[in-house]
PDB file of C-alpha atoms in Angstrom:
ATOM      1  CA  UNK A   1      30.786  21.417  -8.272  1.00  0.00           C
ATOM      2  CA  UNK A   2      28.761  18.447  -7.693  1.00  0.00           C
ATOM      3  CA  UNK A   3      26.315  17.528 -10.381  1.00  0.00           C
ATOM      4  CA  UNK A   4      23.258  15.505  -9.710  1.00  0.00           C
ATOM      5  CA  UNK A   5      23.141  13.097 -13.422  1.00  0.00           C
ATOM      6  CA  UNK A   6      20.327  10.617 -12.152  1.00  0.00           C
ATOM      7  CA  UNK A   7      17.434  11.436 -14.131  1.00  0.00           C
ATOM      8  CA  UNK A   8      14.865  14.080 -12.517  1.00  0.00           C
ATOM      9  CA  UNK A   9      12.152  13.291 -15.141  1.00  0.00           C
ATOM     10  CA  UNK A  10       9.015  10.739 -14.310  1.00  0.00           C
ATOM     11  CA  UNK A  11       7.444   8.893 -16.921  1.00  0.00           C
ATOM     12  CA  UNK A  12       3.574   8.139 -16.629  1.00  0.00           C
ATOM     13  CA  UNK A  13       2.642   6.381 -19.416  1.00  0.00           C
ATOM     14  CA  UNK A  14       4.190   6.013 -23.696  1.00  0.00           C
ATOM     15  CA  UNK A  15       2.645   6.182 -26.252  1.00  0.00           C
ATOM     16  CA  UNK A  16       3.860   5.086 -29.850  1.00  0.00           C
ATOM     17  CA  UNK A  17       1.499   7.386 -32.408  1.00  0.00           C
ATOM     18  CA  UNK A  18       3.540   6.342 -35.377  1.00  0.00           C
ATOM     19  CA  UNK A  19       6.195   3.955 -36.506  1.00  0.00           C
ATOM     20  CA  UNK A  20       7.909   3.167 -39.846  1.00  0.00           C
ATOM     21  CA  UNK A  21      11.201   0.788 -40.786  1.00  0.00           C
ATOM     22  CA  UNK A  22      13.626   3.859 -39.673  1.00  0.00           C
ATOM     23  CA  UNK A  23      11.715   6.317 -36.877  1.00  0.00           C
ATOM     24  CA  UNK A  24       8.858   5.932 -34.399  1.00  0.00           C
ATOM     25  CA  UNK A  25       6.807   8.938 -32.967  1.00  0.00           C
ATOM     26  CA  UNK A  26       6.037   8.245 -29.190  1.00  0.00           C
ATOM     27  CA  UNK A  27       4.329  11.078 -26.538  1.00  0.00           C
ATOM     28  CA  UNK A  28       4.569  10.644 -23.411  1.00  0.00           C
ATOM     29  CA  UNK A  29       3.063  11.429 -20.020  1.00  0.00           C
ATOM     30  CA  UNK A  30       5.839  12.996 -17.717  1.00  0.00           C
ATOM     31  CA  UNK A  31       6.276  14.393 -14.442  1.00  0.00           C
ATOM     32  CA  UNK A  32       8.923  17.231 -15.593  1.00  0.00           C
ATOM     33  CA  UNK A  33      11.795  18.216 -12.722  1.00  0.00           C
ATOM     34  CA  UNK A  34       9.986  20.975 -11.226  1.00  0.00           C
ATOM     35  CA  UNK A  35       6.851  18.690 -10.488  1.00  0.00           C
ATOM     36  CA  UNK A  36       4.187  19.482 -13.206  1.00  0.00           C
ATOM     37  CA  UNK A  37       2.474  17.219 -14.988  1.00  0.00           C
ATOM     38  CA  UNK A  38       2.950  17.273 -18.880  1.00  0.00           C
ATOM     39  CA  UNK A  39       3.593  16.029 -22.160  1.00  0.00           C
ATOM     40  CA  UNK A  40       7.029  15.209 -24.288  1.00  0.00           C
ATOM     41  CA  UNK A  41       6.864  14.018 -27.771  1.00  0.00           C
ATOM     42  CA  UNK A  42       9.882  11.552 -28.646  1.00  0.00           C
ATOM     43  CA  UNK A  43      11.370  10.797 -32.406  1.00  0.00           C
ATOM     44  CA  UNK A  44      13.541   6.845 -31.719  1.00  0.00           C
ATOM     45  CA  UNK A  45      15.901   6.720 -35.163  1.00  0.00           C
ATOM     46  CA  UNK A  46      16.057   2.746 -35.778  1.00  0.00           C
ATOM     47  CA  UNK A  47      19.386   3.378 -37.419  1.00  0.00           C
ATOM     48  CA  UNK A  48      22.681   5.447 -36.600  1.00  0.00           C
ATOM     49  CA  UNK A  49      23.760   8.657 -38.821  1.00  0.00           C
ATOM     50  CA  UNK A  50      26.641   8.113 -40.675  1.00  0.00           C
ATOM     51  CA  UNK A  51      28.883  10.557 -42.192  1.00  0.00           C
ATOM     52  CA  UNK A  52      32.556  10.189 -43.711  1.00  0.00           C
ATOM     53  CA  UNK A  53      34.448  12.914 -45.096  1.00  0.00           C
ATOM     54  CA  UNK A  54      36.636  12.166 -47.966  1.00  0.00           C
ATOM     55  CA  UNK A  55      39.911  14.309 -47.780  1.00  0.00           C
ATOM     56  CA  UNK A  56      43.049  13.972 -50.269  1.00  0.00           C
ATOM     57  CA  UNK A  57      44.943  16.363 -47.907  1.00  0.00           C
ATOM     58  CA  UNK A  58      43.233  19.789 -49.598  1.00  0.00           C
ATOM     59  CA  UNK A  59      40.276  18.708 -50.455  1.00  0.00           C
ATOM     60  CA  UNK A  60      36.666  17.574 -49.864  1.00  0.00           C
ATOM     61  CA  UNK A  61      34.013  15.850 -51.870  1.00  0.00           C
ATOM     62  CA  UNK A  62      30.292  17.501 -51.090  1.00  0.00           C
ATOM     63  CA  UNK A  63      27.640  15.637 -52.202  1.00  0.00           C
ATOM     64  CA  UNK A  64      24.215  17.900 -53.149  1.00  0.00           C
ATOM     65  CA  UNK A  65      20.561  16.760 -52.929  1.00  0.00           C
ATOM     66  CA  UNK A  66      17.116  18.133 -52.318  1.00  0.00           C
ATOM     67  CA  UNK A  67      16.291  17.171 -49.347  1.00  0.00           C
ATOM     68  CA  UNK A  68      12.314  16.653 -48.501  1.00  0.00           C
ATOM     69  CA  UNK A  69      12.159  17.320 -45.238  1.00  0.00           C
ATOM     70  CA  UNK A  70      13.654  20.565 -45.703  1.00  0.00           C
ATOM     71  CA  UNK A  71      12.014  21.073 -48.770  1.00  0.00           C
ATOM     72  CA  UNK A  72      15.508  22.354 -50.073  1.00  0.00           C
ATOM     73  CA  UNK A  73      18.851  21.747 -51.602  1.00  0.00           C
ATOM     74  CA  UNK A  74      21.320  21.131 -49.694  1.00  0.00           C
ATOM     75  CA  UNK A  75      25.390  20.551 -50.196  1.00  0.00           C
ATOM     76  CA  UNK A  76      26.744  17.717 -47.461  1.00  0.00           C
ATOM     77  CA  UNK A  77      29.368  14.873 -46.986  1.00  0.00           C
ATOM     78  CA  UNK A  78      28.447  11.793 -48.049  1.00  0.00           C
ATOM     79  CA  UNK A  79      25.817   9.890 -45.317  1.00  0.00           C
ATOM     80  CA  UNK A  80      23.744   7.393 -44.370  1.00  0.00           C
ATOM     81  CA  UNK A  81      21.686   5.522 -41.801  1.00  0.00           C
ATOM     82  CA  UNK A  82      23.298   2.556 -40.564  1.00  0.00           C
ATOM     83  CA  UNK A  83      20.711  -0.290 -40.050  1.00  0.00           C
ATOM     84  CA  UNK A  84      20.672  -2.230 -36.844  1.00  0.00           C
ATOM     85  CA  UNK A  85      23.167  -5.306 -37.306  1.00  0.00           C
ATOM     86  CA  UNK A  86      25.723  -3.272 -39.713  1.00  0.00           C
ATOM     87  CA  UNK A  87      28.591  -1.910 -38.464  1.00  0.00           C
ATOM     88  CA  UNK A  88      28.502   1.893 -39.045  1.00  0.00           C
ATOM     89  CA  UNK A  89      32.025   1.478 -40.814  1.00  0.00           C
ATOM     90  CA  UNK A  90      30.326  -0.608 -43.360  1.00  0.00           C
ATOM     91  CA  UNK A  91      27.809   1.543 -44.184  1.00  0.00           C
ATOM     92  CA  UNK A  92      30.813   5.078 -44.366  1.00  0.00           C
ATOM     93  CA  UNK A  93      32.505   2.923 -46.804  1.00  0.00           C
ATOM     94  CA  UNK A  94      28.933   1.753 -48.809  1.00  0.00           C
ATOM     95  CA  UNK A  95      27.811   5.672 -48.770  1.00  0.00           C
ATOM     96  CA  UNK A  96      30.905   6.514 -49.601  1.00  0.00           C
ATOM     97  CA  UNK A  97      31.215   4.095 -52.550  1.00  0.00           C
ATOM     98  CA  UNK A  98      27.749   4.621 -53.594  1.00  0.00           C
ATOM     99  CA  UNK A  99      27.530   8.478 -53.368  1.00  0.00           C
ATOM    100  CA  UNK A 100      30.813   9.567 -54.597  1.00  0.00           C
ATOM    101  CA  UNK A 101      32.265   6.662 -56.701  1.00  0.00           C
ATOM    102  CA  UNK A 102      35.385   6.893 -54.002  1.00  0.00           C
ATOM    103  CA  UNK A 103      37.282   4.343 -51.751  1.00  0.00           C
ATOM    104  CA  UNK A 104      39.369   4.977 -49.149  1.00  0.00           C
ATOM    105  CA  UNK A 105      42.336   3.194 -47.779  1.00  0.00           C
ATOM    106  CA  UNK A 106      41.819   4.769 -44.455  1.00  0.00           C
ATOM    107  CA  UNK A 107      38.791   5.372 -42.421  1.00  0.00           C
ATOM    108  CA  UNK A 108      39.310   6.899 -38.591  1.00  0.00           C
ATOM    109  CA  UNK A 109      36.487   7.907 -36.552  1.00  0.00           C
ATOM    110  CA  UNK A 110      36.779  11.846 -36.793  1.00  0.00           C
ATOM    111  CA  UNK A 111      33.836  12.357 -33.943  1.00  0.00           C
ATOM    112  CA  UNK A 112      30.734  11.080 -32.569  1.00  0.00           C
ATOM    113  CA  UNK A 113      27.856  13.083 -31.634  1.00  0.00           C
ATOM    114  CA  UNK A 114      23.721  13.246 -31.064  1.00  0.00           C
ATOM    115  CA  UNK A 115      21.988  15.240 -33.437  1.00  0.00           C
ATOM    116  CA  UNK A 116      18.949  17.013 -31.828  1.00  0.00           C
ATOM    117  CA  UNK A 117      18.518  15.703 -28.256  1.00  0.00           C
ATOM    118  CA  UNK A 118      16.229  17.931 -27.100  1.00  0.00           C
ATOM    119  CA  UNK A 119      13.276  15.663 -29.248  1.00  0.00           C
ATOM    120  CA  UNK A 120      15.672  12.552 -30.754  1.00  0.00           C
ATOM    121  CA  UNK A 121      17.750   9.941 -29.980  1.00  0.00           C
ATOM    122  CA  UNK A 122      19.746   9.853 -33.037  1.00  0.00           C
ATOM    123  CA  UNK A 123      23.066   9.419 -32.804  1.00  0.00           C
ATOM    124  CA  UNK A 124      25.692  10.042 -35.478  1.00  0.00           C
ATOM    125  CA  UNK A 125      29.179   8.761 -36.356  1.00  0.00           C
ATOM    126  CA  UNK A 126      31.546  10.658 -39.337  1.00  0.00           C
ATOM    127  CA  UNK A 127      34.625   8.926 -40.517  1.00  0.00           C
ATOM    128  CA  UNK A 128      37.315  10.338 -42.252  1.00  0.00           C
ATOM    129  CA  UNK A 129      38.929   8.415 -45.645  1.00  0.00           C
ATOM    130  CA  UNK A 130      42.002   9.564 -46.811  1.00  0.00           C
ATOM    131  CA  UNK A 131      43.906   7.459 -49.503  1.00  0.00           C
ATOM    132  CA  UNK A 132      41.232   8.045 -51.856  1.00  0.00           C
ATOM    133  CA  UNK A 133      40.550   5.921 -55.076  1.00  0.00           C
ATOM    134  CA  UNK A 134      38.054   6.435 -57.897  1.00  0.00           C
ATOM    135  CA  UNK A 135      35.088   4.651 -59.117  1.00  0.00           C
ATOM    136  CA  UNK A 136      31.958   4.685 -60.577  1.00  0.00           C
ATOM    137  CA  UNK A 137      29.181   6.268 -58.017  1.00  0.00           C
ATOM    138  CA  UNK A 138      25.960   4.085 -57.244  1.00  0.00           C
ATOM    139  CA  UNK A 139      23.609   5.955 -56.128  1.00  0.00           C
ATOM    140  CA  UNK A 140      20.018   4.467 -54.587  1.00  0.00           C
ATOM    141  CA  UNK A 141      17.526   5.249 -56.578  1.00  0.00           C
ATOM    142  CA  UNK A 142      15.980   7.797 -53.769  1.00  0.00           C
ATOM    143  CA  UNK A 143      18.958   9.841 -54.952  1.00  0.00           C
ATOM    144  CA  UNK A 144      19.980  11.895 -57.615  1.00  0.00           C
ATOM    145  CA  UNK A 145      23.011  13.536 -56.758  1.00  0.00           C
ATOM    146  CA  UNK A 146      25.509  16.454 -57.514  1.00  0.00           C
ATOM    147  CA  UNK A 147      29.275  15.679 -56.391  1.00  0.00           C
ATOM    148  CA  UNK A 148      31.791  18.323 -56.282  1.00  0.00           C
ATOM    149  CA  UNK A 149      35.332  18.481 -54.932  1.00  0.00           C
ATOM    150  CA  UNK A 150      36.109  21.695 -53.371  1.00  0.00           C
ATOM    151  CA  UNK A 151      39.076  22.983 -51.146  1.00  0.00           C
ATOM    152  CA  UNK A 152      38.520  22.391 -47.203  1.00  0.00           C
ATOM    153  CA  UNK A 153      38.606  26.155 -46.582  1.00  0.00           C
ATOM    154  CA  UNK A 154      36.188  26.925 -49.287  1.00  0.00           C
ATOM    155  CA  UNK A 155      33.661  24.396 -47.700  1.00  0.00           C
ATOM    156  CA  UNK A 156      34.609  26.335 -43.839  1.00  0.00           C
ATOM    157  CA  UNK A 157      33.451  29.619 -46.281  1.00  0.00           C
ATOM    158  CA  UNK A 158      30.282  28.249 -47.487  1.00  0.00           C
ATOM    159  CA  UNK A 159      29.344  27.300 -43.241  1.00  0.00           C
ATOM    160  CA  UNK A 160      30.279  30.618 -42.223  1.00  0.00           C
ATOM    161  CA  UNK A 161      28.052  32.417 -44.885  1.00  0.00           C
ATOM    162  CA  UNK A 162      24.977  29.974 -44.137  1.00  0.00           C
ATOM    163  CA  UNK A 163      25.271  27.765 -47.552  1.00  0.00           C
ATOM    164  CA  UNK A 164      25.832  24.641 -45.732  1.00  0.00           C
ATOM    165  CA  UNK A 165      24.029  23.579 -43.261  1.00  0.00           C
ATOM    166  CA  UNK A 166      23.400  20.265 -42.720  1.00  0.00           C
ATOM    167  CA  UNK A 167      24.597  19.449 -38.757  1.00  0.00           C
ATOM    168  CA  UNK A 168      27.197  16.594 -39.311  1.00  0.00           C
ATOM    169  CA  UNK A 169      28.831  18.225 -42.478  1.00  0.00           C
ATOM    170  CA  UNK A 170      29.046  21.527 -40.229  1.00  0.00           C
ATOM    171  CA  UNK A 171      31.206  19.402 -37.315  1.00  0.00           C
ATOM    172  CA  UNK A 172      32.946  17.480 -39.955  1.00  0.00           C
ATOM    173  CA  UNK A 173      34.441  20.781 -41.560  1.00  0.00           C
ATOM    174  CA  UNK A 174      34.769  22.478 -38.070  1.00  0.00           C
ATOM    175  CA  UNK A 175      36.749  19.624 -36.864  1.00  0.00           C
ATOM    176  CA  UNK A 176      39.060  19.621 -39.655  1.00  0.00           C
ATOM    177  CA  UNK A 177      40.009  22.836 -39.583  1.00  0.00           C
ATOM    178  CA  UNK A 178      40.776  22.710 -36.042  1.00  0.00           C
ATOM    179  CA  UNK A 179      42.860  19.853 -36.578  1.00  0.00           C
ATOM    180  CA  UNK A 180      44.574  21.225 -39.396  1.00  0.00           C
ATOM    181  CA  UNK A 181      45.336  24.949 -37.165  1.00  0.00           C
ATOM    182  CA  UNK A 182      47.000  22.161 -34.777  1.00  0.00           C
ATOM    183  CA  UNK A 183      48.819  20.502 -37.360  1.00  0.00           C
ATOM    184  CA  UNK A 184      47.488  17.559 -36.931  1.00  0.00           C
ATOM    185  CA  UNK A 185      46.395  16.627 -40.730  1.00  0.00           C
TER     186      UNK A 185
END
């Protein structure tokens, strides 16, 4: 099967409506594929998601925070935005140091993914530390934050029954337990 990839979509005229130091808001004017004139509203992330999941073999650390946009709790690895310039291996190893207190001696890309690409560009990147060594957290002081260290198939539990649900900490606990059914953990 042949697939046409060349985009079908025509773009008019943009729009930025808002713009801070990490997002900016454009609508634009667009021809869609079948022909029609329209609209499509945009969200450009300045900075890359980053995720890293650290795993002593058994276990995972969560970290918990209300989130504002959700206007909920919610129990996740430890992440970040990686600012333009900063390698997003940098800022795993900062989150991780500043979230969770841990260091890693290893750090392997587990996956790379987009997040919502129906409305965003933003792209994420999770790492995963093993070799784990502990030290005093640092959180920002946008955070106040709840660690805990639970077993990987407890955390699979918790996103099958809906308590986690935060997109990269779903993948990154997916992805583990597939690679630890193939024996490759």
């Amino acid at each position: 099967m042949k697939v046409n990839t060349e985009n079908p979509w025509k773009t008019l005229d943009s729009i930025v409506h808002y713009s801070n130091p990490w997002i900016s808001v454009s609508e634009h004017q667009v021809i869609s594929p079948g022909g029609k004139a329209g609209i499509y509203g945009t969200v450009h992330f300045k900075s890359d998601a980053v995720g890293i999941v650290p795993f002593d073999g058994e276990h995972i650390w969560l970290v918990g925070q209300f989130r504002y946009a959700l206007d909920q709790y919610s129990w996740e690895i430890p992440e970040g935005g990686s600012p333009q310039g900063e390698e997003p291996l940098e800022t795993a190893k900062r989150e991780l140091l500043e979230e969770t207190g841990l260091s890693a001696q290893t750090y392997d890309i587990l996956f790379e993914m987009h997040l919502s690409n129906s409305v965003s560009d933003e792209w994420g990147i999770v790492y995963l530390a093993t070799g784990l060594q502990q030290g005093e957290a640092q959180p920002e002081h946008t955070e106040e934050l709840s660690v805990r260290k639970i077993s990987l198939e407890q955390a699979f539990q918790e996103v099958e029954s809906f308590r986690i649900t935060d997109s990269l900490t779903i993948a990154a606990i997916y992805k583990l337990m597939l690679l630890k059914s193939l024996n490759k953990l």
